[in-house]
GROMACS .gro file of C-alpha atoms in nm:
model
  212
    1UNK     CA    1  -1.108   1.522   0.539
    2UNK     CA    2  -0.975   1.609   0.889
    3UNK     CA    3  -0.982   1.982   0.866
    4UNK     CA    4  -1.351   1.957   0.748
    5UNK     CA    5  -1.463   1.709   1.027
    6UNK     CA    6  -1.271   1.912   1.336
    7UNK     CA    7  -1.340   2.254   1.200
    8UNK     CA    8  -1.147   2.517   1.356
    9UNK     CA    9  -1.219   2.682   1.720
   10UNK     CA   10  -1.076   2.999   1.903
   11UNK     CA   11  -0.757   2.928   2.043
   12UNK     CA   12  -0.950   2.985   2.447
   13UNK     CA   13  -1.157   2.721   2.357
   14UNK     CA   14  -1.091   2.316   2.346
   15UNK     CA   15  -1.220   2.051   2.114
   16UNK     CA   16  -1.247   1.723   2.150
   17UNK     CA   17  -1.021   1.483   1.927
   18UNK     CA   18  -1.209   1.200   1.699
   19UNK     CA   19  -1.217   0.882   1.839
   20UNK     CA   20  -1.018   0.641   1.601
   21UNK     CA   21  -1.014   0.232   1.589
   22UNK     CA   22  -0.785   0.059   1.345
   23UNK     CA   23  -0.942  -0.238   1.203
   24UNK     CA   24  -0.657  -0.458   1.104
   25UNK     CA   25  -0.357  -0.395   1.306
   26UNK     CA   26  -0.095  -0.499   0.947
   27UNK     CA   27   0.166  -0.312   0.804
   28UNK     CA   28  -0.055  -0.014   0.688
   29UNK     CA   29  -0.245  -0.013   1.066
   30UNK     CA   30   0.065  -0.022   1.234
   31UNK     CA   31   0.232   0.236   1.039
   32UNK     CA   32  -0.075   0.419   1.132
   33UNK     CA   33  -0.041   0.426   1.437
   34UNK     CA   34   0.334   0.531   1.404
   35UNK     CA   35   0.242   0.834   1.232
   36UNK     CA   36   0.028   0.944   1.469
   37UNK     CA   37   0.208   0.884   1.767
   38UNK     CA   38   0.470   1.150   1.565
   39UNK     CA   39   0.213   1.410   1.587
   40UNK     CA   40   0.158   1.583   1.918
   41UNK     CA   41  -0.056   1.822   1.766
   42UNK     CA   42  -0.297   1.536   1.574
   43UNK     CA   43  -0.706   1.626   1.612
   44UNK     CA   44  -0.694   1.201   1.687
   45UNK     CA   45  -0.682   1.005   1.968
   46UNK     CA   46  -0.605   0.676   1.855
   47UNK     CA   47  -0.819   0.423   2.125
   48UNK     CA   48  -0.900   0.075   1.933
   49UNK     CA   49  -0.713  -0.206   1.736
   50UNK     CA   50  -0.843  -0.466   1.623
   51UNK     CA   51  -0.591  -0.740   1.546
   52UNK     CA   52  -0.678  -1.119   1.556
   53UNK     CA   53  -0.331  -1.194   1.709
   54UNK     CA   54  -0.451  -1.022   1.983
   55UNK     CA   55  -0.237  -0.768   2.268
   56UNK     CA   56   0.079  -0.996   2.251
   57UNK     CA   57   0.114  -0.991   1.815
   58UNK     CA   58   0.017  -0.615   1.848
   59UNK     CA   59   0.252  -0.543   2.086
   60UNK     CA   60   0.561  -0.700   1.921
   61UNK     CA   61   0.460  -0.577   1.580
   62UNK     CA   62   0.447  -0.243   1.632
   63UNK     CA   63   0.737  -0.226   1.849
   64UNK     CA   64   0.954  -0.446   1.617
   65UNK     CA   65   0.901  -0.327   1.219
   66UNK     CA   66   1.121  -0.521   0.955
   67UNK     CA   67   1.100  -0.232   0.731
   68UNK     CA   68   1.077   0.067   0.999
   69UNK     CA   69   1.300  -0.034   1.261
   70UNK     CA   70   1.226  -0.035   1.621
   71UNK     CA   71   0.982   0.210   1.729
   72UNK     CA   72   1.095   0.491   2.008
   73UNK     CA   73   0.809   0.496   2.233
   74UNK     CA   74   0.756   0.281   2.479
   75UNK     CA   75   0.518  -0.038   2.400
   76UNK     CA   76   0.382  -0.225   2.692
   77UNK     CA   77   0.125  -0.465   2.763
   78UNK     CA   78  -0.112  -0.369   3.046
   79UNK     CA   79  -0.353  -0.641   3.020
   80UNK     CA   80  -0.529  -0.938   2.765
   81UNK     CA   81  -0.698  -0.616   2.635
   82UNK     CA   82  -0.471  -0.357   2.648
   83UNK     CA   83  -0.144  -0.217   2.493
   84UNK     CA   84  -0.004   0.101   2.601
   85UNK     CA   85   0.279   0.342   2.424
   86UNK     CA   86   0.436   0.568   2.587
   87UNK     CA   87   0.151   0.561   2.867
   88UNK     CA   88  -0.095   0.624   2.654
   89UNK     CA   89  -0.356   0.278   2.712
   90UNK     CA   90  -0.522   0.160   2.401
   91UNK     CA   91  -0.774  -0.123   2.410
   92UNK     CA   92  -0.728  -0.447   2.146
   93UNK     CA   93  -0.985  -0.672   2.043
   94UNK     CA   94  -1.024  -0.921   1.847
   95UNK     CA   95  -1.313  -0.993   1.579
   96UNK     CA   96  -1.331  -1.066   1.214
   97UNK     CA   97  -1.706  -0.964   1.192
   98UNK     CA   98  -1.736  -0.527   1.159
   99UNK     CA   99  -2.083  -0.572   1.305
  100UNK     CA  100  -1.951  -0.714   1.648
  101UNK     CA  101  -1.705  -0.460   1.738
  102UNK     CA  102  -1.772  -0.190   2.016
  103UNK     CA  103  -1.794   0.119   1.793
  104UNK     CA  104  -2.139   0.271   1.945
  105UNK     CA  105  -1.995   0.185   2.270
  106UNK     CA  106  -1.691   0.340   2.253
  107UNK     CA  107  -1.823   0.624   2.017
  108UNK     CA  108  -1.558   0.578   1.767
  109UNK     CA  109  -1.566   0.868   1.480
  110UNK     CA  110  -1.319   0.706   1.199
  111UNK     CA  111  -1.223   0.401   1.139
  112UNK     CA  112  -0.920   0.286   0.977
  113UNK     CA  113  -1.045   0.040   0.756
  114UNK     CA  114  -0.717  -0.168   0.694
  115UNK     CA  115  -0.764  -0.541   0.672
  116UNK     CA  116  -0.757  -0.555   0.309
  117UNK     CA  117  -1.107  -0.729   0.344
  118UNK     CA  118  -1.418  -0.477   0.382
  119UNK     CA  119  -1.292  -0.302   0.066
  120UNK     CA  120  -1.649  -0.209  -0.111
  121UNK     CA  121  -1.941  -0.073  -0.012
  122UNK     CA  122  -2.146  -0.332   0.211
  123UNK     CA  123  -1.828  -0.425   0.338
  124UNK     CA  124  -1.686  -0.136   0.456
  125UNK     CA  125  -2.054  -0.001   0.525
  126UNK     CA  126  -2.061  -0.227   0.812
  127UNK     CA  127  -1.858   0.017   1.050
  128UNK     CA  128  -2.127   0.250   0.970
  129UNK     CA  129  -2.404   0.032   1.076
  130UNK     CA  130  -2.193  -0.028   1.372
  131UNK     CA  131  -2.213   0.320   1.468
  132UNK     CA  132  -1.866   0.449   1.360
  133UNK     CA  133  -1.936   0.797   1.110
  134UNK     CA  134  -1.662   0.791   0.853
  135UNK     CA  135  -1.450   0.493   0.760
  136UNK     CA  136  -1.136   0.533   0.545
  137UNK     CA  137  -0.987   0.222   0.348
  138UNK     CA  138  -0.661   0.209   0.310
  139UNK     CA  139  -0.681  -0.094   0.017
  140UNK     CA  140  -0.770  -0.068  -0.321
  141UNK     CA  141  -1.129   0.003  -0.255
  142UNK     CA  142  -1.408  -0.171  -0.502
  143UNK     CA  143  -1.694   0.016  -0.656
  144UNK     CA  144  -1.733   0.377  -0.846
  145UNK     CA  145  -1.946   0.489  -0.520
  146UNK     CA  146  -1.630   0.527  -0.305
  147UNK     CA  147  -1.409   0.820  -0.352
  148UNK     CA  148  -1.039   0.816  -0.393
  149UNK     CA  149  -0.873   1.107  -0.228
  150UNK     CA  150  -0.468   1.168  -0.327
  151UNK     CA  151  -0.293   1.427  -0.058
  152UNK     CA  152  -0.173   1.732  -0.289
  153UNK     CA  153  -0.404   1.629  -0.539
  154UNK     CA  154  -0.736   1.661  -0.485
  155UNK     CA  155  -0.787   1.676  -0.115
  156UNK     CA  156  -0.958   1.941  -0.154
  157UNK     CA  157  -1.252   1.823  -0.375
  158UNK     CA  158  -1.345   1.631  -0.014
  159UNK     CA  159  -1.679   1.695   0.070
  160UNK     CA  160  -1.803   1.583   0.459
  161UNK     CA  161  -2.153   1.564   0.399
  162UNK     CA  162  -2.140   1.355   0.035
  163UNK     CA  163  -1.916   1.030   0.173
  164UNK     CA  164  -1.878   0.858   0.462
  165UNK     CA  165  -1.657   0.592   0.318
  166UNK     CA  166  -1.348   0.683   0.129
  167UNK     CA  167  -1.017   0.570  -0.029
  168UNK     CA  168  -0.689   0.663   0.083
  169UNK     CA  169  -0.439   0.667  -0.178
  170UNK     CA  170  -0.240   0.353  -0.038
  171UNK     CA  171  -0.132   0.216  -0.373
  172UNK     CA  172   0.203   0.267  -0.578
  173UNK     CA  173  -0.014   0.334  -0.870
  174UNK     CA  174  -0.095   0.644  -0.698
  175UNK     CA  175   0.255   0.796  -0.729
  176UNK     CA  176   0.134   0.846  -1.103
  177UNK     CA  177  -0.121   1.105  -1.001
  178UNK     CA  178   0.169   1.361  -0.851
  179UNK     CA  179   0.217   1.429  -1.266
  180UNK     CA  180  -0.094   1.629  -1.237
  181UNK     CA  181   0.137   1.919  -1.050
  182UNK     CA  182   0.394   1.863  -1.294
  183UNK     CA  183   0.187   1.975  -1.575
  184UNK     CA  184   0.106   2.304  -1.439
  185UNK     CA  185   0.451   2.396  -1.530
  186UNK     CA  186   0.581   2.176  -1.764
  187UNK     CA  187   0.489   1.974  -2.118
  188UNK     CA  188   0.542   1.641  -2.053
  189UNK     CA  189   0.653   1.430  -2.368
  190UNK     CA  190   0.814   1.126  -2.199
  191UNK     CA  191   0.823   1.008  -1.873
  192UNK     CA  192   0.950   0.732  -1.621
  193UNK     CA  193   0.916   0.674  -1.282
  194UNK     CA  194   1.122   0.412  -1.082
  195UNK     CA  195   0.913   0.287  -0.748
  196UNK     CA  196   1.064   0.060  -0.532
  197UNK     CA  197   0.836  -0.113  -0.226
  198UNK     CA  198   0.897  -0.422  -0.018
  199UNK     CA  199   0.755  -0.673  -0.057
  200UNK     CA  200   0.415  -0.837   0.079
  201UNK     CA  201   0.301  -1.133   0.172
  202UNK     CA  202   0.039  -1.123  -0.189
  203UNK     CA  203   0.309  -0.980  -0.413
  204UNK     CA  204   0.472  -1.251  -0.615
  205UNK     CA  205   0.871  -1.286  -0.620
  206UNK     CA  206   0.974  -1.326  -0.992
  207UNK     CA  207   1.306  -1.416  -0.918
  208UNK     CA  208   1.183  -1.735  -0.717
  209UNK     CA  209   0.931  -1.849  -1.001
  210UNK     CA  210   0.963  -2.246  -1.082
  211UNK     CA  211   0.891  -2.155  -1.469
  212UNK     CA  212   1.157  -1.884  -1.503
   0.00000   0.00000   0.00000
């Protein structure tokens, strides 16, 4: 998806990262952001959250990860729209509604689609009526018309100019598609697979069930 969107230039010459805005600044959007801060190298530049908690939730969050630890770089608030790590400033706002967020203004390329909300179509179409160009959800998307895409898998069936919304593979279920490399080798006759995830504030503890 990336290396089809940046392309590839002579080593004189330099192109511009994509703009990227995180809509929905949770788990996923923060870990986002983590991921790419790792990557010196990344074809992003990561400018826009969009968290309802505003610079103050976003700050502490991705600073301070239950799961993760706390994160090396250096998170600061600069102002009531601005968080910055490790100097680099990026702006938060604060909007449940796609079609009120500064995407044309800011020229934002991809958005990280990861409130768990704009998960079909329309929804996640709104980004594009916004202005943004490709949106990528990171839930479990709704609809046949919106491509899943599993690293190592089938990456490379990605086509730029046939979708400009697509699914990430985000979901445990997912881990069941790796099999597909298996089989170029091996006959599989039986199989298990053990996944263990923390839990979320929708997944329901078992152990803590009143009719158990």
């Amino acid at each position: 998806f990336l290396n089809q969107t940046t392309g590839s230039a002579p080593k004189a010459q330099t192109v511009a990262k994509l703009k990227v805005a995180i809509n929905g600044f949770g788990r996923i959007g923060r870990n986002f952001l983590r991921c790419w801060h790792g990557r010196k190298d990344s074809p992003l530049d990561v400018i826009l959250v969009n968290d309802s908690g505003g610079v103050k939730n976003a700050s502490h969050l991705l600073k301070y990860d239950s799961m993760l630890g706390t994160f090396k770089a250096d998170v600061k608030i600069v102002d009531n729209e601005t968080i910055s790590v490790d100097g680099k400033h990026i702006k938060v706002v604060s909007s449940r509604d796609p079609l009120k967020l500064p995407w044309v203004e800011l020229g934002i390329d991809i958005v990280i689609e990861g409130t768990g909300v704009f998960v079909d179509g329309p929804g996640a179409g709104k980004h594009i009526q916004d202005g943004a160009s490709k949106v990528i959800i990171t839930a479990p998307a709704k609809g046949a018309d919106i491509p899943t895409y599993v690293v190592g898998v089938n990456e490379q069936d990605y086509s730029h100019e046939v979708a400009n919304i697509i699914r990430s593979a985000q979901s445990v279920v997912f881990y069941l598609c790796f099999s597909k490399n298996f089989t170029n080798d091996f006959f599989i006759i039986h199989a298990h697979m053990l996944i263990v995830c923390e839990r979320s504030v929708t997944t329901i503890c078992f152990v803590g069930l009143k009719s158990r």
